[in-house]
XYZ file of C-alpha atoms in Angstrom:
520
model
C 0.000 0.000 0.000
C 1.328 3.446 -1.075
C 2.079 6.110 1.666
C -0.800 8.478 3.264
C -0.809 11.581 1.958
C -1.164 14.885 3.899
C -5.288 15.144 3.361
C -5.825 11.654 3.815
C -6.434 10.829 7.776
C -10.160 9.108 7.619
C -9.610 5.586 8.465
C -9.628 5.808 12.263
C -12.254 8.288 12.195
C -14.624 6.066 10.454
C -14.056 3.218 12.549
C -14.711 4.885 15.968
C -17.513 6.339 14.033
C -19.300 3.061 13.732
C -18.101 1.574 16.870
C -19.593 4.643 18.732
C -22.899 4.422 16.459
C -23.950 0.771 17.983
C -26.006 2.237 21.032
C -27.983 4.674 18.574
C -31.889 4.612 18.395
C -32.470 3.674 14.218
C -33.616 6.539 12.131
C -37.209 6.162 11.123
C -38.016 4.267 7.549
C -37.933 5.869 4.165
C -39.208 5.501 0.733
C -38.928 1.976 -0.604
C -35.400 1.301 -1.446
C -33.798 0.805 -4.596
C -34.161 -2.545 -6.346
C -31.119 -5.006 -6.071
C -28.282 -3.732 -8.319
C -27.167 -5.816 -11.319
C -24.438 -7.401 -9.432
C -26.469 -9.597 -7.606
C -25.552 -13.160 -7.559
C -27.182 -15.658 -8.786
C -27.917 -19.123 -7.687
C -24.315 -20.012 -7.028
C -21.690 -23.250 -5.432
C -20.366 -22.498 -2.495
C -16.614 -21.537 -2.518
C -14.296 -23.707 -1.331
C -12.424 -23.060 1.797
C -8.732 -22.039 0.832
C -5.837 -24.179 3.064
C -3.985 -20.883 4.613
C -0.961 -22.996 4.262
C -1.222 -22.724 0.618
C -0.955 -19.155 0.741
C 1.996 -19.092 3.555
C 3.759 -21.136 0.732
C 3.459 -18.292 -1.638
C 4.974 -15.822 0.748
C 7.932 -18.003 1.740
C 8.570 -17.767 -2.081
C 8.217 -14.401 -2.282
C 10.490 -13.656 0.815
C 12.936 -16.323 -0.824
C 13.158 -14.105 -3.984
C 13.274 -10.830 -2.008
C 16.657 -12.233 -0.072
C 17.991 -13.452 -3.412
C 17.539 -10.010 -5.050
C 18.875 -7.231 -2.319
C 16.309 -7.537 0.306
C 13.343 -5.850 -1.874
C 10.774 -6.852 -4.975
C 10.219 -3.121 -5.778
C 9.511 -1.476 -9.258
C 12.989 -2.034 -11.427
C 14.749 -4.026 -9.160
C 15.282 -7.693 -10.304
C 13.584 -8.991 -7.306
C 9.973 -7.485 -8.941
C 10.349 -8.860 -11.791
C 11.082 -12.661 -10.420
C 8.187 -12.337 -8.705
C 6.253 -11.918 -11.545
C 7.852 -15.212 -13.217
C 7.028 -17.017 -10.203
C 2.763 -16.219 -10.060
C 2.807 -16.062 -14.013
C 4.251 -19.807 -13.555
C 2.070 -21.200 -10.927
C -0.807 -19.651 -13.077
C 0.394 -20.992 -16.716
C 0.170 -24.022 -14.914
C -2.799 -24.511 -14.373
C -4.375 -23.289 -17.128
C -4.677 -19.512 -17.092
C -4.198 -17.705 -20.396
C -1.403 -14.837 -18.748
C -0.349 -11.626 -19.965
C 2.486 -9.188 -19.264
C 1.561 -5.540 -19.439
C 5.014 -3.514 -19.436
C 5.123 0.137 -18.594
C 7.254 2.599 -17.915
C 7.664 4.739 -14.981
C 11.157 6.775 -13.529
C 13.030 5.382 -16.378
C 12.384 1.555 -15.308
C 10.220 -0.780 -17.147
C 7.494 -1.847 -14.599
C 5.186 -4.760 -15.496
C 1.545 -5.995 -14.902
C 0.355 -9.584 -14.669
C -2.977 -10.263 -15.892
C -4.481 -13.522 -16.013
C -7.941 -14.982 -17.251
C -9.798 -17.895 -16.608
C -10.796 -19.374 -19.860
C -14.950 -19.290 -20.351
C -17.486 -16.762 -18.890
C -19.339 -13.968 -20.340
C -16.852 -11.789 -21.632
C -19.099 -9.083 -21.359
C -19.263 -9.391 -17.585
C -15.789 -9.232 -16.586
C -15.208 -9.911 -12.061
C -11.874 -8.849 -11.862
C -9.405 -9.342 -8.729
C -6.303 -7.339 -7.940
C -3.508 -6.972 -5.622
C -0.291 -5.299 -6.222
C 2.874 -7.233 -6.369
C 5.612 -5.004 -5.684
C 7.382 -4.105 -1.804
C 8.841 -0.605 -0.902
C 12.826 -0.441 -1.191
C 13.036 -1.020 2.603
C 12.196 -4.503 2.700
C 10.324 -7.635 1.497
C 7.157 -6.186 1.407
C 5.973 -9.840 2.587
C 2.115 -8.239 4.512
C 2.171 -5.116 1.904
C 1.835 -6.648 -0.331
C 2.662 -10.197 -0.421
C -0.386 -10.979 1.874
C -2.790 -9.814 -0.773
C -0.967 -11.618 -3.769
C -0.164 -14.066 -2.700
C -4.318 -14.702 -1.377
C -5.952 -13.910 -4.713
C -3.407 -16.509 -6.544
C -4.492 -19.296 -4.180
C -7.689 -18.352 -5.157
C -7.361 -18.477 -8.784
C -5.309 -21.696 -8.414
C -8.721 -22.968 -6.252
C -10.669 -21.629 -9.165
C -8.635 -24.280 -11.721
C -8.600 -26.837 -8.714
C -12.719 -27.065 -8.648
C -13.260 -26.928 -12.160
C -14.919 -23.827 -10.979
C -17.373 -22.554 -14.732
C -18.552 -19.136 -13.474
C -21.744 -17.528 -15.680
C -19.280 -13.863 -15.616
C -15.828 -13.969 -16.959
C -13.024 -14.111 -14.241
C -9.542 -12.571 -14.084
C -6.716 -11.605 -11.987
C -4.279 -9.213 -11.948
C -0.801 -8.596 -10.008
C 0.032 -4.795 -10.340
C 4.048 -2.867 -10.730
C 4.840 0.118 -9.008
C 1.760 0.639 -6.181
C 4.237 2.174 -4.185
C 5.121 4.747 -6.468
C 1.378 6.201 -7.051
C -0.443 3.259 -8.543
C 1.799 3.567 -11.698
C 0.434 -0.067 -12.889
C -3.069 -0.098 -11.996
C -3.515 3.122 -13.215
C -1.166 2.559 -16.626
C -3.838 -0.311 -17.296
C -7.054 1.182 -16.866
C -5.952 4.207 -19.006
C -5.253 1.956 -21.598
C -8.230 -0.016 -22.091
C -10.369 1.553 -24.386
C -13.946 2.547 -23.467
C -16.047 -0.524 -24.562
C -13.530 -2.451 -22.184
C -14.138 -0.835 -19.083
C -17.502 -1.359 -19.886
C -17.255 -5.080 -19.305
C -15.840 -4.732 -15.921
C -18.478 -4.920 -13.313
C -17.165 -5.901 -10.681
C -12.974 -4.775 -9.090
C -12.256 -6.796 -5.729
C -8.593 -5.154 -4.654
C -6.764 -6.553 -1.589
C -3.653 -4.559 -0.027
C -2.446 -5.931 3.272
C -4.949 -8.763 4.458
C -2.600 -10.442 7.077
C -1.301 -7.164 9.411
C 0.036 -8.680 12.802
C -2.647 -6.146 14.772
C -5.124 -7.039 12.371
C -8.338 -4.939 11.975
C -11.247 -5.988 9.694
C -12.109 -3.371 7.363
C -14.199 -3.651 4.208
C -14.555 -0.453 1.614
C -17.221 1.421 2.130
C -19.141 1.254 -1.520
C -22.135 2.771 -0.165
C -20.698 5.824 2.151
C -22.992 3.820 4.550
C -21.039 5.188 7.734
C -21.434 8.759 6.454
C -17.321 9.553 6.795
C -15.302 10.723 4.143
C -15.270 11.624 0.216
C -18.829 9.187 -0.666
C -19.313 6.409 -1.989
C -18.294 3.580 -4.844
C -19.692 3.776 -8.287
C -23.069 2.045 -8.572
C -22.405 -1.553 -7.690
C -19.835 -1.105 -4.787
C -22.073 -1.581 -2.218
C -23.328 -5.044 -3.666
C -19.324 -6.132 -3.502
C -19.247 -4.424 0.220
C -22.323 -6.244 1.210
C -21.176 -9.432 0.162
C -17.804 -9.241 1.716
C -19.392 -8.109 4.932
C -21.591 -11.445 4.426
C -18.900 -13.548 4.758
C -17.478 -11.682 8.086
C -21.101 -12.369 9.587
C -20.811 -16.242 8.310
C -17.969 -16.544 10.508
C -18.929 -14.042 13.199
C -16.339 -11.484 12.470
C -17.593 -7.952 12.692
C -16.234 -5.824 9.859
C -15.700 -1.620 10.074
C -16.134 0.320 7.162
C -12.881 2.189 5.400
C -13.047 4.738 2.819
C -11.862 4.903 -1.255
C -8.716 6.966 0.199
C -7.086 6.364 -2.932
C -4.173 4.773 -1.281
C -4.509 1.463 -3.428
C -4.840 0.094 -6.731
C -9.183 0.392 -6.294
C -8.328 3.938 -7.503
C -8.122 4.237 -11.081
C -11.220 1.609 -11.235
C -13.674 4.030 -9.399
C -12.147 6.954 -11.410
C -13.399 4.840 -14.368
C -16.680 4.729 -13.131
C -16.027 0.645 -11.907
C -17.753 -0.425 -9.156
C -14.798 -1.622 -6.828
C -14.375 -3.244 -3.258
C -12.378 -5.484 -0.653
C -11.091 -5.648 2.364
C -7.937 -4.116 4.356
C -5.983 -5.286 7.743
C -4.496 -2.244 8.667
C -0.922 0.044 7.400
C 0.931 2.220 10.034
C -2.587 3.731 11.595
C -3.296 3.266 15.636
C -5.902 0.437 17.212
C -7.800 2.024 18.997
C -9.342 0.736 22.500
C -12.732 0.423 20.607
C -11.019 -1.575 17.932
C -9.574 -4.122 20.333
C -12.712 -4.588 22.069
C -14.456 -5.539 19.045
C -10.943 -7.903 17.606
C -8.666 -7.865 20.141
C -5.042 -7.176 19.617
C -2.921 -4.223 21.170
C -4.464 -0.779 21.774
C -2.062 2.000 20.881
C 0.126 -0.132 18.297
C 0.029 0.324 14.517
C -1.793 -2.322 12.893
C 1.260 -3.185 11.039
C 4.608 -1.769 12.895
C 6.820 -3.067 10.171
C 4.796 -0.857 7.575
C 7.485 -0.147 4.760
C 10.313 -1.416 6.511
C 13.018 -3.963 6.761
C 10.889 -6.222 9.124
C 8.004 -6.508 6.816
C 8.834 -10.659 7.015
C 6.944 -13.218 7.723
C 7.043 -12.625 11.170
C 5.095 -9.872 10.353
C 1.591 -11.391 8.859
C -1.392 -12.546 11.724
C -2.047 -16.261 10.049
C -5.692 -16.046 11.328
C -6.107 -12.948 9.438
C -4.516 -13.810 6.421
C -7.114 -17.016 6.782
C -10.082 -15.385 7.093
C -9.683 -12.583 4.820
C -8.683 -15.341 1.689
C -11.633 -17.405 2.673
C -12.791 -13.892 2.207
C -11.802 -13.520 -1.551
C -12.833 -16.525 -2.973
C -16.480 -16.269 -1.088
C -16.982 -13.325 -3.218
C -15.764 -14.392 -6.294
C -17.719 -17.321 -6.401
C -20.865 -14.915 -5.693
C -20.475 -12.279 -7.632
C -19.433 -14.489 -10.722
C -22.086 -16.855 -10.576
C -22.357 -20.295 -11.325
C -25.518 -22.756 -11.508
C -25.409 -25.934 -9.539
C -24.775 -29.211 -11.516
C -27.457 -30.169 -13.586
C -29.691 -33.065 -12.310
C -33.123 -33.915 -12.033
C -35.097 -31.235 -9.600
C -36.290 -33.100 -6.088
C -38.023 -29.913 -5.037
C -38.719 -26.151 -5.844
C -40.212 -23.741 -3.975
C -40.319 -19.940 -4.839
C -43.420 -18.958 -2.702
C -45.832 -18.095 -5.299
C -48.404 -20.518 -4.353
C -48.791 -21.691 -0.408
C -47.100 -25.384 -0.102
C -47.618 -25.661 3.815
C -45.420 -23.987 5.595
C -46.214 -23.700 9.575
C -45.014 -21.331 11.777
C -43.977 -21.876 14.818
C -43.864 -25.722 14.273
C -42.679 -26.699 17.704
C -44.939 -24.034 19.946
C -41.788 -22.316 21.528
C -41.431 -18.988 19.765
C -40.711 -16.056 21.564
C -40.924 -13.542 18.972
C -43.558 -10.301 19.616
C -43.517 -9.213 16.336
C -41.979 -9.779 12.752
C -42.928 -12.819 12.587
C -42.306 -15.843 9.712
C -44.569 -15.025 7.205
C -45.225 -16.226 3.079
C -46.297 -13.002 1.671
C -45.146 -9.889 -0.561
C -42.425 -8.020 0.724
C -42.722 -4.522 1.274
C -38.832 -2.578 -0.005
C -37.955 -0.412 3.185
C -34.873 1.424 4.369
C -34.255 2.960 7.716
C -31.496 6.069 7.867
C -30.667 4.823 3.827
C -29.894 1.675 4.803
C -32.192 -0.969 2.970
C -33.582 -3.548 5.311
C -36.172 -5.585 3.054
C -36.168 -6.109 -0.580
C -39.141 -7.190 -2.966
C -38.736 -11.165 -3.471
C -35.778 -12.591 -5.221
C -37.916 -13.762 -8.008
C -41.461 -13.560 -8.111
C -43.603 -11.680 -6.400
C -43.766 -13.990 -2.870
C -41.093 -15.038 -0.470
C -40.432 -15.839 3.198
C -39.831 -12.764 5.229
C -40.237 -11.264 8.629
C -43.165 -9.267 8.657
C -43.986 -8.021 4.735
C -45.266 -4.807 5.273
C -43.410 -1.680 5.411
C -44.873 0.150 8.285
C -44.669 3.997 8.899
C -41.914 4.206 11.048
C -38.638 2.006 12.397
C -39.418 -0.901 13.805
C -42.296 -1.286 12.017
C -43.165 -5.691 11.344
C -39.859 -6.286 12.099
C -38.563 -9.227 13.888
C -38.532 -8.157 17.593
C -38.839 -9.671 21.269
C -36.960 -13.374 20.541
C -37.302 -16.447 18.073
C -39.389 -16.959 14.938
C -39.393 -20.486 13.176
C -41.090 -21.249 9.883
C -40.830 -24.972 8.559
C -41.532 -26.984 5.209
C -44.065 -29.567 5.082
C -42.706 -33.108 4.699
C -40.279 -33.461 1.499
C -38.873 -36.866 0.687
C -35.520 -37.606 -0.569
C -34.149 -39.573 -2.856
C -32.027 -42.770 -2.117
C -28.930 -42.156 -4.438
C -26.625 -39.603 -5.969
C -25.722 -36.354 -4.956
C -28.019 -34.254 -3.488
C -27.555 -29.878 -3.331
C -30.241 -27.480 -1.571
C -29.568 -23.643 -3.057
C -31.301 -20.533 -1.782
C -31.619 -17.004 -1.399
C -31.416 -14.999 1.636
C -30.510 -11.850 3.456
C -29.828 -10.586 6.861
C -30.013 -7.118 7.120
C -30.077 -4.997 10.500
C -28.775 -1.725 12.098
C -25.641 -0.809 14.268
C -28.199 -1.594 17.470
C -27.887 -5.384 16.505
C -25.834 -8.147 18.023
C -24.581 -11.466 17.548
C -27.270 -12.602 19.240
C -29.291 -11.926 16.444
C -28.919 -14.563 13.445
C -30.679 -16.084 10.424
C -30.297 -20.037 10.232
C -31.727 -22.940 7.771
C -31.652 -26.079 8.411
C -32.475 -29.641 6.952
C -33.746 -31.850 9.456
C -33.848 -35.513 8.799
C -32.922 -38.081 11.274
C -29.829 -35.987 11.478
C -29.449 -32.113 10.416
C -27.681 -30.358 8.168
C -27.261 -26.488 7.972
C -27.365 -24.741 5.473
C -26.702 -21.487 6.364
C -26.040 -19.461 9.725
C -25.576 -15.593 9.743
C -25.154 -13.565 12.751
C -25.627 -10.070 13.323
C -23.008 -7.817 13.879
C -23.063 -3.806 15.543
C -23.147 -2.520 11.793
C -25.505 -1.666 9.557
C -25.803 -4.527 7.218
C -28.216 -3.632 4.496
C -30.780 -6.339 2.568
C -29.037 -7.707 0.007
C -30.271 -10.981 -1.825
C -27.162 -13.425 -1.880
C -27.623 -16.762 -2.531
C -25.741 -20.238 -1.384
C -25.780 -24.146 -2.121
C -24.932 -26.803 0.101
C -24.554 -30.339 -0.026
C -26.982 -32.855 1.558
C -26.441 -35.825 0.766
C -25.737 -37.205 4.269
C -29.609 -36.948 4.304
C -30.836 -38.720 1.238
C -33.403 -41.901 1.116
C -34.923 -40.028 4.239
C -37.883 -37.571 4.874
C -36.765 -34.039 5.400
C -38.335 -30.539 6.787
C -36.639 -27.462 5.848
C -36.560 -25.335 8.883
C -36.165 -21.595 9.297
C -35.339 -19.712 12.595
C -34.152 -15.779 13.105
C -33.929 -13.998 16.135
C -33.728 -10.822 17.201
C -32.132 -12.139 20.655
C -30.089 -9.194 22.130
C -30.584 -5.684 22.805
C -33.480 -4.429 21.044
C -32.846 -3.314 17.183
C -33.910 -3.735 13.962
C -33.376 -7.162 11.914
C -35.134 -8.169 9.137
C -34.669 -11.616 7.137
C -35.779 -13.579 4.112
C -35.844 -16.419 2.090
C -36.476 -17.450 -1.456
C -36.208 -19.736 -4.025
C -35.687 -22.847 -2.315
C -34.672 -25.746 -4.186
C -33.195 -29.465 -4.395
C -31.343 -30.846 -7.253
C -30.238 -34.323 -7.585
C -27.065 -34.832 -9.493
């Protein structure tokens, strides 16, 4: 990550602006909210989960070729360009169609690494970016080894899975960050018009392993009100997913601002919606930032920011983890791919009533919001859109449909709500996949307490999904998942639904849509 400039000093501020935000009463509902953006993901496989070893193996090599090449892999020094053999190797490899972009910049020849996944709509281009080069003081093994050395595990897990997305994927290793952005923004300029076009999505990772890691995610939306605005249209979709993850895993997430410190930059000058997540450079954790991660109040994120110790001593492996894990979640998403195809067991979008009970077992707590099958009502509370018209259709399951006049309105408040499928009988052989769409959306009054869980219940149970609030505001956004149940098949299965709003009190809101079981 390049240096902070003089009139850039807004990533603290935004943090402790959300972390101070979680005890506010919610602002009162608006208008109906804008429908879904483009970017939303369809029906999709889950991502696999990326071995953090693999990507410790990348660093070690890119330490290795530091030492070999005077201590550094910075723009015109051999060690750069070695670097560039070794990723455009592993990717050749396995079956990536590469390109070298050269450039020139302070009278050395820099060079860009591009790489594409053969197949995909080539007129719907996800694109994922880190930059590849240190400062002169040192390796540069957390800025920026952590983040390239995390999106090429995930494009070698991409060739791994056989992975066919519906969009076109490809990745990208940038020269000369340090220096201004020099690659990045060499390649954008040079792409003619219609070629930007195809771009809709730019995921950019700078530093995901800092040793006092934070958990930041770009703020595409301008959702915590700090700093110069928001994304072009479709950032918030790629915030909103990444923050999806976090929740999956119950990590809460602060939101950091398009500071133009990274490569992000020339895409959102370009009008490309852009996103991803950030551990941290040379700025302070706070006391309010430990509380919600731990770690050391009053140390830099990353104390070996631009120096000689920037080793790997200096990368938090549970960080670098959960922020690959991270990547490829949203990859998968926002490029899209259908589920094998296979004979249909069951398919329900809500249209028509296929009995559904609530509160099957006669232990709900909740007051109000409960599981309902009806027409959902788009609302948004402060700008922040908490329930969305159905996926598809005009039906779906939701917390309390209607909008309401005010906050609080129908949504899910006072405990538990439970909705569950009527008997659905599986088949005896082959491979069996539930998909669905869903969303959790709530305000900075919410806790992890709070969740949205399905789950297949047999004579065992398998889940297939579990999201947990989080003191941010989340906003509704349809994303959709597929799990494998097999373990269940030849038996007769309910689908159950539970959410809670289980803390203090706030807003939550949850849905769920197009349920269905393929058998492959």
């Amino acid at each position: 990550m390049r240096s902070r400039t003089p009139w850039i000093a807004v990533l603290a501020s935004a943090a402790v602006t959300l972390a101070t935000a979680t005890g506010a009463a919610p602002a009162p509902r608006s208008a109906p909210a804008p429908a879904p953006t483009a970017l939303a993901a369809p029906t999709v496989l889950a991502a696999p989960d990326i071995p953090v070893a693999n990507v410790q193996a990348h660093l070690n090599q890119f330490l290795s070729i530091a030492t070999a090449n005077g201590g550094n892999r910075a723009h015109g020094r051999p060690g750069y360009l070695a670097s560039v053999n070794y990723v455009k190797g592993r990717l050749d490899a396995a079956g990536y169609t590469t390109t070298v972009q050269s450039f020139t910049y302070n009278g050395a020849t820099g060079y860009n690494l591009i790489a594409d996944w053969p197949g995909g709509d080539p007129n719907a281009v996800v694109m994922t970016g880190a930059h590849l080069d240190s400062a002169t003081a040192g390796p540069g093994i957390n800025d920026n080894g952590t983040g390239s050395a995390a999106i090429l595990e995930v494009a070698l897990a991409v060739a791994r899975t056989g992975f066919s997305p519906d969009k076109h994927l490809r990745f990208a290793w940038w020269g000369a960050e340090e220096l201004g952005l020099r690659g990045s923004r060499h390649y954008v300029t040079a792409l003619p018009a219609a070629e930007r076009t195809k771009i809709k999505a730019y995921l950019n990772f700078d530093m995901v392993g800092s040793p006092n890691p934070g958990y930041f995610v770009y703020d595409g939306d301008n959702s915590d009100g700090v700093g110069a605005g928001p994304g072009p249209a479709g950032s918030a979709q790629i915030e909103q997913t990444l923050q999806a993850y976090f929740t999956s895993i119950g990590v809460p997430t602060r939101g950091t601002d398009f500071d133009g410190r990274s490569d992000y930059g020339p895409f959102i000058s370009a009008g490309i919606p852009a996103g991803g997540t950030f551990t941290g450079a040379e700025g302070t954790k706070t006391s309010a930032q430990v509380a919600l991660w731990g770690g050391t109040a009053g140390a830099a994120f990353d104390p070996c920011y631009h120096r000689a110790c920037d080793n790997l001593g200096n990368v938090n492996a549970t960080a670098l983890d959960r922020n690959t894990d991270a990547i490829a979640y949203t990859v998968w998403a926002l490029a899209g791919a259908a589920p094998p195809p296979g004979t249909t067991v069951h398919t329900d979008g809500f249209e028509t009533a296929t009995g559904w009970t609530v509160n099957p077992a006669g232990t709900d707590t909740a007051t109000s919001g409960r599981w309902e099958r009806g027409v959902p009502a788009a609302t948004s509370s402060g700008g922040v859109s908490t329930q969305l018209a159905a996926a598809t259709g005009s039906y779906a399951l939701v917390t309390g449909a209607a909008a309401g006049a005010a906050a609080g309105d129908n949504d899910l408040d006072g405990g538990v709500s439970t909705i569950q499928s009527g008997p659905i009988t599986l088949p005896a052989t082959g491979t069996l996949t539930l998909s669905l769409a869903a969303y959790l959306a709530h305000l900075t009054n919410a806790t992890s307490a709070d969740y949205l869980r399905v789950r297949v219940v047999g004579t065992s149970t398998v889940t297939a999904l579990n999201l947990t609030g989080a003191a941010v505001n989340r906003a509704a956004a349809w994303q959709t998942t597929s799990t494998d149940i097999t373990a269940l098949r030849g038996q007769t299965v309910r689908i159950v639904v539970d959410a809670a709003d289980a803390g203090t009190a706030s807003l939550v809101e949850a849905a769920v849509d197009d349920v269905r079981i393929v058998q492959s």
